[in-house]
Amino acid sequence: MEDITLGMSLQGTSITQISRSIRTNRNIAIEFVNYSEKLFRNPRYYCLSGVNIIPPQPTIKAHTAEACSFGKWSFTARGSVGVMTYDIYENFENLTNKCLAIMFSVPFDYMYYDNWFGVGIFKNDEACDKNLFKKMYYGSEHGFRRKKASNGIIKYSSEGIEINAGMSNAAQSILKLEIWNKYFN
């Protein structure tokens, strides 16, 4: 296993501690473990429901782990639902024309909804907005994969990157992403 450096967002803490520290009953803590040589920069996010609590790090370096979190507004019958993207760089100077997208849904009402997540690679001019969320939550799986959290791991490969992702099926959820170099099919 390759050595991973804990980035600023994980210094002195863990994704579990971050999740437990969020004072709402519907939230998600997202951990990125970048085993690849790529860099991820210029994070954007859109919350259909809820707010960003710990902002995404501006850059996720190669062989580094980082985290961010989202939660619902206090005293509201809402969940933590949204999408986020990072531009993909070959190195610090060379931007690709692609972005990594992550969709998450931790609903308030488990009578009608379940936890869902999705990961994919899109052109980096794809707006991080309600339309991207709808595409990843409701649309045909072109350029991404989605799964109910209770149904296991997503494995998705594109643009020289392999993504392995899993999400807990809990109201205070954790989403873990591993990003690897993909050298062959």
PDB file of C-alpha atoms in Angstrom:
ATOM      1  CA  MET A   1       0.000   0.000   0.000  1.00  0.00           C
ATOM      2  CA  GLU A   2       1.280   3.441  -0.871  1.00  0.00           C
ATOM      3  CA  ASP A   3       2.011   6.045   1.791  1.00  0.00           C
ATOM      4  CA  ILE A   4      -0.682   8.675   2.153  1.00  0.00           C
ATOM      5  CA  THR A   5      -0.150  12.078   3.754  1.00  0.00           C
ATOM      6  CA  LEU A   6      -2.986  13.473   5.846  1.00  0.00           C
ATOM      7  CA  GLY A   7      -3.930  16.857   4.430  1.00  0.00           C
ATOM      8  CA  MET A   8      -4.846  19.932   6.462  1.00  0.00           C
ATOM      9  CA  SER A   9      -8.484  18.877   6.882  1.00  0.00           C
ATOM     10  CA  LEU A  10      -7.472  15.593   8.560  1.00  0.00           C
ATOM     11  CA  GLN A  11      -4.587  16.817  10.734  1.00  0.00           C
ATOM     12  CA  GLY A  12      -5.257  15.588  14.274  1.00  0.00           C
ATOM     13  CA  THR A  13      -8.628  14.058  13.428  1.00  0.00           C
ATOM     14  CA  SER A  14     -10.310  11.319  11.399  1.00  0.00           C
ATOM     15  CA  ILE A  15     -13.329  11.126   9.141  1.00  0.00           C
ATOM     16  CA  THR A  16     -15.230   9.357  11.941  1.00  0.00           C
ATOM     17  CA  GLN A  17     -14.431  12.148  14.412  1.00  0.00           C
ATOM     18  CA  ILE A  18     -15.481  14.763  11.847  1.00  0.00           C
ATOM     19  CA  SER A  19     -18.790  12.962  11.293  1.00  0.00           C
ATOM     20  CA  ARG A  20     -19.505  12.641  15.006  1.00  0.00           C
ATOM     21  CA  SER A  21     -18.713  16.331  15.620  1.00  0.00           C
ATOM     22  CA  ILE A  22     -21.484  17.563  13.302  1.00  0.00           C
ATOM     23  CA  ARG A  23     -24.390  18.638  15.475  1.00  0.00           C
ATOM     24  CA  THR A  24     -27.244  17.687  13.173  1.00  0.00           C
ATOM     25  CA  ASN A  25     -29.069  14.404  12.776  1.00  0.00           C
ATOM     26  CA  ARG A  26     -28.671  14.374   8.960  1.00  0.00           C
ATOM     27  CA  ASN A  27     -25.177  14.948   7.605  1.00  0.00           C
ATOM     28  CA  ILE A  28     -22.369  13.545   5.537  1.00  0.00           C
ATOM     29  CA  ALA A  29     -18.595  13.610   5.976  1.00  0.00           C
ATOM     30  CA  ILE A  30     -16.663  12.916   2.764  1.00  0.00           C
ATOM     31  CA  GLU A  31     -13.103  11.549   2.739  1.00  0.00           C
ATOM     32  CA  PHE A  32     -10.928  11.656  -0.386  1.00  0.00           C
ATOM     33  CA  VAL A  33      -7.855   9.412  -0.453  1.00  0.00           C
ATOM     34  CA  ASN A  34      -5.864  10.285  -3.563  1.00  0.00           C
ATOM     35  CA  TYR A  35      -3.526   7.387  -4.417  1.00  0.00           C
ATOM     36  CA  SER A  36      -3.140   8.777  -7.947  1.00  0.00           C
ATOM     37  CA  GLU A  37      -0.601  11.154  -9.459  1.00  0.00           C
ATOM     38  CA  LYS A  38      -3.394  13.593 -10.346  1.00  0.00           C
ATOM     39  CA  LEU A  39      -4.263  16.762  -8.433  1.00  0.00           C
ATOM     40  CA  PHE A  40      -7.805  17.916  -7.741  1.00  0.00           C
ATOM     41  CA  ARG A  41      -8.364  21.678  -7.536  1.00  0.00           C
ATOM     42  CA  ASN A  42     -11.036  24.359  -7.685  1.00  0.00           C
ATOM     43  CA  PRO A  43     -13.767  22.625  -5.660  1.00  0.00           C
ATOM     44  CA  ARG A  44     -17.360  23.652  -6.220  1.00  0.00           C
ATOM     45  CA  TYR A  45     -20.512  22.447  -4.511  1.00  0.00           C
ATOM     46  CA  TYR A  46     -24.263  22.834  -4.699  1.00  0.00           C
ATOM     47  CA  CYS A  47     -26.586  21.939  -1.817  1.00  0.00           C
ATOM     48  CA  LEU A  48     -30.148  21.103  -2.844  1.00  0.00           C
ATOM     49  CA  SER A  49     -30.849  20.707   0.862  1.00  0.00           C
ATOM     50  CA  GLY A  50     -28.586  21.625   3.764  1.00  0.00           C
ATOM     51  CA  VAL A  51     -25.305  23.525   3.989  1.00  0.00           C
ATOM     52  CA  ASN A  52     -21.564  23.040   3.727  1.00  0.00           C
ATOM     53  CA  ILE A  53     -20.020  22.671   7.204  1.00  0.00           C
ATOM     54  CA  ILE A  54     -16.325  21.943   6.584  1.00  0.00           C
ATOM     55  CA  PRO A  55     -15.372  23.342   3.175  1.00  0.00           C
ATOM     56  CA  PRO A  56     -13.542  21.226   0.623  1.00  0.00           C
ATOM     57  CA  GLN A  57      -9.784  21.797   0.538  1.00  0.00           C
ATOM     58  CA  PRO A  58      -8.720  24.014  -2.396  1.00  0.00           C
ATOM     59  CA  THR A  59      -6.298  21.306  -3.594  1.00  0.00           C
ATOM     60  CA  ILE A  60      -6.097  17.569  -3.031  1.00  0.00           C
ATOM     61  CA  LYS A  61      -2.489  16.686  -3.812  1.00  0.00           C
ATOM     62  CA  ALA A  62      -1.213  13.348  -5.076  1.00  0.00           C
ATOM     63  CA  HIS A  63      -0.906  10.713  -2.314  1.00  0.00           C
ATOM     64  CA  THR A  64      -2.903  12.871   0.118  1.00  0.00           C
ATOM     65  CA  ALA A  65      -6.138  12.394   2.078  1.00  0.00           C
ATOM     66  CA  GLU A  66      -8.580  15.263   2.667  1.00  0.00           C
ATOM     67  CA  ALA A  67     -12.131  15.657   3.964  1.00  0.00           C
ATOM     68  CA  CYS A  68     -15.152  17.951   3.909  1.00  0.00           C
ATOM     69  CA  SER A  69     -18.666  17.782   5.324  1.00  0.00           C
ATOM     70  CA  PHE A  70     -22.235  18.870   4.751  1.00  0.00           C
ATOM     71  CA  GLY A  71     -25.270  18.908   7.051  1.00  0.00           C
ATOM     72  CA  LYS A  72     -28.875  19.969   7.258  1.00  0.00           C
ATOM     73  CA  TRP A  73     -30.060  23.255   8.685  1.00  0.00           C
ATOM     74  CA  SER A  74     -30.833  22.926  12.400  1.00  0.00           C
ATOM     75  CA  PHE A  75     -34.504  22.735  13.367  1.00  0.00           C
ATOM     76  CA  THR A  76     -35.662  21.887   9.839  1.00  0.00           C
ATOM     77  CA  ALA A  77     -37.220  18.730   8.415  1.00  0.00           C
ATOM     78  CA  ARG A  78     -34.628  18.561   5.638  1.00  0.00           C
ATOM     79  CA  GLY A  79     -31.691  16.356   4.758  1.00  0.00           C
ATOM     80  CA  SER A  80     -28.181  16.915   3.453  1.00  0.00           C
ATOM     81  CA  VAL A  81     -28.382  16.568  -0.311  1.00  0.00           C
ATOM     82  CA  GLY A  82     -26.068  17.903  -2.997  1.00  0.00           C
ATOM     83  CA  VAL A  83     -23.257  17.553  -5.478  1.00  0.00           C
ATOM     84  CA  MET A  84     -19.632  18.673  -5.601  1.00  0.00           C
ATOM     85  CA  THR A  85     -16.886  18.784  -8.224  1.00  0.00           C
ATOM     86  CA  TYR A  86     -13.113  19.132  -8.427  1.00  0.00           C
ATOM     87  CA  ASP A  87     -11.172  20.041 -11.584  1.00  0.00           C
ATOM     88  CA  ILE A  88      -8.609  17.349 -12.481  1.00  0.00           C
ATOM     89  CA  TYR A  89      -4.985  18.410 -13.050  1.00  0.00           C
ATOM     90  CA  GLU A  90      -2.137  16.320 -14.451  1.00  0.00           C
ATOM     91  CA  ASN A  91       0.194  18.383 -12.230  1.00  0.00           C
ATOM     92  CA  PHE A  92       0.129  21.853 -10.630  1.00  0.00           C
ATOM     93  CA  GLU A  93       0.158  23.654 -13.997  1.00  0.00           C
ATOM     94  CA  ASN A  94      -1.657  21.378 -16.429  1.00  0.00           C
ATOM     95  CA  LEU A  95      -5.437  21.362 -16.156  1.00  0.00           C
ATOM     96  CA  THR A  96      -7.233  18.561 -17.953  1.00  0.00           C
ATOM     97  CA  ASN A  97     -10.625  19.237 -19.473  1.00  0.00           C
ATOM     98  CA  LYS A  98     -12.304  16.968 -16.911  1.00  0.00           C
ATOM     99  CA  CYS A  99     -13.731  17.193 -13.405  1.00  0.00           C
ATOM    100  CA  LEU A 100     -14.495  14.664 -10.691  1.00  0.00           C
ATOM    101  CA  ALA A 101     -18.143  14.824  -9.549  1.00  0.00           C
ATOM    102  CA  ILE A 102     -19.625  13.426  -6.332  1.00  0.00           C
ATOM    103  CA  MET A 103     -23.376  13.287  -5.649  1.00  0.00           C
ATOM    104  CA  PHE A 104     -24.735  12.582  -2.163  1.00  0.00           C
ATOM    105  CA  SER A 105     -28.177  12.310  -0.612  1.00  0.00           C
ATOM    106  CA  VAL A 106     -28.833  11.845   3.105  1.00  0.00           C
ATOM    107  CA  PRO A 107     -32.599  12.478   3.240  1.00  0.00           C
ATOM    108  CA  PHE A 108     -34.596  13.586   6.247  1.00  0.00           C
ATOM    109  CA  ASP A 109     -37.465  11.151   5.660  1.00  0.00           C
ATOM    110  CA  TYR A 110     -36.429   7.495   5.552  1.00  0.00           C
ATOM    111  CA  MET A 111     -40.061   6.415   5.066  1.00  0.00           C
ATOM    112  CA  TYR A 112     -39.839   7.549   1.422  1.00  0.00           C
ATOM    113  CA  TYR A 113     -36.131   7.953   0.617  1.00  0.00           C
ATOM    114  CA  ASP A 114     -32.787   6.201   1.049  1.00  0.00           C
ATOM    115  CA  ASN A 115     -29.162   7.326   1.167  1.00  0.00           C
ATOM    116  CA  TRP A 116     -27.724   7.501  -2.362  1.00  0.00           C
ATOM    117  CA  PHE A 117     -24.338   8.476  -3.769  1.00  0.00           C
ATOM    118  CA  GLY A 118     -22.698   8.753  -7.156  1.00  0.00           C
ATOM    119  CA  VAL A 119     -19.265   9.420  -8.654  1.00  0.00           C
ATOM    120  CA  GLY A 120     -18.198  10.300 -12.158  1.00  0.00           C
ATOM    121  CA  ILE A 121     -15.988  12.222 -14.536  1.00  0.00           C
ATOM    122  CA  PHE A 122     -17.435  15.074 -16.612  1.00  0.00           C
ATOM    123  CA  LYS A 123     -16.065  17.893 -18.755  1.00  0.00           C
ATOM    124  CA  ASN A 124     -14.833  20.622 -16.413  1.00  0.00           C
ATOM    125  CA  ASP A 125     -17.237  23.156 -17.921  1.00  0.00           C
ATOM    126  CA  GLU A 126     -20.101  21.147 -16.367  1.00  0.00           C
ATOM    127  CA  ALA A 127     -21.787  23.514 -13.913  1.00  0.00           C
ATOM    128  CA  CYS A 128     -21.945  22.289 -10.320  1.00  0.00           C
ATOM    129  CA  ASP A 129     -25.625  23.040  -9.800  1.00  0.00           C
ATOM    130  CA  LYS A 130     -29.130  21.609  -9.492  1.00  0.00           C
ATOM    131  CA  ASN A 131     -28.945  20.256 -13.054  1.00  0.00           C
ATOM    132  CA  LEU A 132     -25.822  18.217 -12.289  1.00  0.00           C
ATOM    133  CA  PHE A 133     -27.461  16.896  -9.129  1.00  0.00           C
ATOM    134  CA  LYS A 134     -30.589  15.875 -11.072  1.00  0.00           C
ATOM    135  CA  LYS A 135     -28.462  14.235 -13.779  1.00  0.00           C
ATOM    136  CA  MET A 136     -26.577  12.165 -11.202  1.00  0.00           C
ATOM    137  CA  TYR A 137     -29.602  11.354  -8.996  1.00  0.00           C
ATOM    138  CA  TYR A 138     -32.290  10.720 -11.629  1.00  0.00           C
ATOM    139  CA  GLY A 139     -30.577  10.447 -15.032  1.00  0.00           C
ATOM    140  CA  SER A 140     -29.149   7.624 -17.113  1.00  0.00           C
ATOM    141  CA  GLU A 141     -25.684   6.627 -15.938  1.00  0.00           C
ATOM    142  CA  HIS A 142     -23.542   8.215 -18.674  1.00  0.00           C
ATOM    143  CA  GLY A 143     -20.175   9.408 -17.351  1.00  0.00           C
ATOM    144  CA  PHE A 144     -20.922   8.320 -13.785  1.00  0.00           C
ATOM    145  CA  ARG A 145     -22.258   5.566 -11.526  1.00  0.00           C
ATOM    146  CA  ARG A 146     -24.701   5.819  -8.635  1.00  0.00           C
ATOM    147  CA  LYS A 147     -25.818   3.417  -5.975  1.00  0.00           C
ATOM    148  CA  LYS A 148     -28.025   3.150  -2.937  1.00  0.00           C
ATOM    149  CA  ALA A 149     -25.710   3.339   0.076  1.00  0.00           C
ATOM    150  CA  SER A 150     -26.927  -0.020   1.379  1.00  0.00           C
ATOM    151  CA  ASN A 151     -25.875  -1.728  -1.878  1.00  0.00           C
ATOM    152  CA  GLY A 152     -22.088  -1.589  -1.506  1.00  0.00           C
ATOM    153  CA  ILE A 153     -19.172  -0.058  -3.382  1.00  0.00           C
ATOM    154  CA  ILE A 154     -19.075   1.869  -6.659  1.00  0.00           C
ATOM    155  CA  LYS A 155     -16.128   1.178  -8.953  1.00  0.00           C
ATOM    156  CA  TYR A 156     -15.836   3.634 -11.826  1.00  0.00           C
ATOM    157  CA  SER A 157     -12.989   4.204 -14.301  1.00  0.00           C
ATOM    158  CA  SER A 158     -12.476   6.989 -16.829  1.00  0.00           C
ATOM    159  CA  GLU A 159      -9.755   9.338 -18.084  1.00  0.00           C
ATOM    160  CA  GLY A 160      -6.888   7.359 -16.516  1.00  0.00           C
ATOM    161  CA  ILE A 161      -8.540   7.379 -13.079  1.00  0.00           C
ATOM    162  CA  GLU A 162     -10.185   4.588 -11.117  1.00  0.00           C
ATOM    163  CA  ILE A 163     -12.582   5.603  -8.339  1.00  0.00           C
ATOM    164  CA  ASN A 164     -13.714   3.273  -5.562  1.00  0.00           C
ATOM    165  CA  ALA A 165     -16.408   4.752  -3.338  1.00  0.00           C
ATOM    166  CA  GLY A 166     -18.643   3.599  -0.527  1.00  0.00           C
ATOM    167  CA  MET A 167     -21.193   5.343   1.683  1.00  0.00           C
ATOM    168  CA  SER A 168     -22.653   4.318   5.019  1.00  0.00           C
ATOM    169  CA  ASN A 169     -26.395   3.863   5.225  1.00  0.00           C
ATOM    170  CA  ALA A 170     -26.799   6.077   8.296  1.00  0.00           C
ATOM    171  CA  ALA A 171     -28.365   9.440   9.093  1.00  0.00           C
ATOM    172  CA  GLN A 172     -24.878  10.671  10.044  1.00  0.00           C
ATOM    173  CA  SER A 173     -23.219   9.226   6.984  1.00  0.00           C
ATOM    174  CA  ILE A 174     -19.624   8.823   5.840  1.00  0.00           C
ATOM    175  CA  LEU A 175     -18.671   8.683   2.153  1.00  0.00           C
ATOM    176  CA  LYS A 176     -15.173   7.399   1.374  1.00  0.00           C
ATOM    177  CA  LEU A 177     -13.522   7.795  -2.022  1.00  0.00           C
ATOM    178  CA  GLU A 178     -10.279   6.216  -3.174  1.00  0.00           C
ATOM    179  CA  ILE A 179      -8.778   7.642  -6.350  1.00  0.00           C
ATOM    180  CA  TRP A 180      -6.188   5.532  -8.202  1.00  0.00           C
ATOM    181  CA  ASN A 181      -4.177   5.763 -11.425  1.00  0.00           C
ATOM    182  CA  LYS A 182      -5.639   3.517 -14.093  1.00  0.00           C
ATOM    183  CA  TYR A 183      -2.897   2.242 -16.370  1.00  0.00           C
ATOM    184  CA  PHE A 184      -4.847  -0.295 -18.440  1.00  0.00           C
ATOM    185  CA  ASN A 185      -8.376  -1.590 -19.078  1.00  0.00           C
TER     186      ASN A 185
END
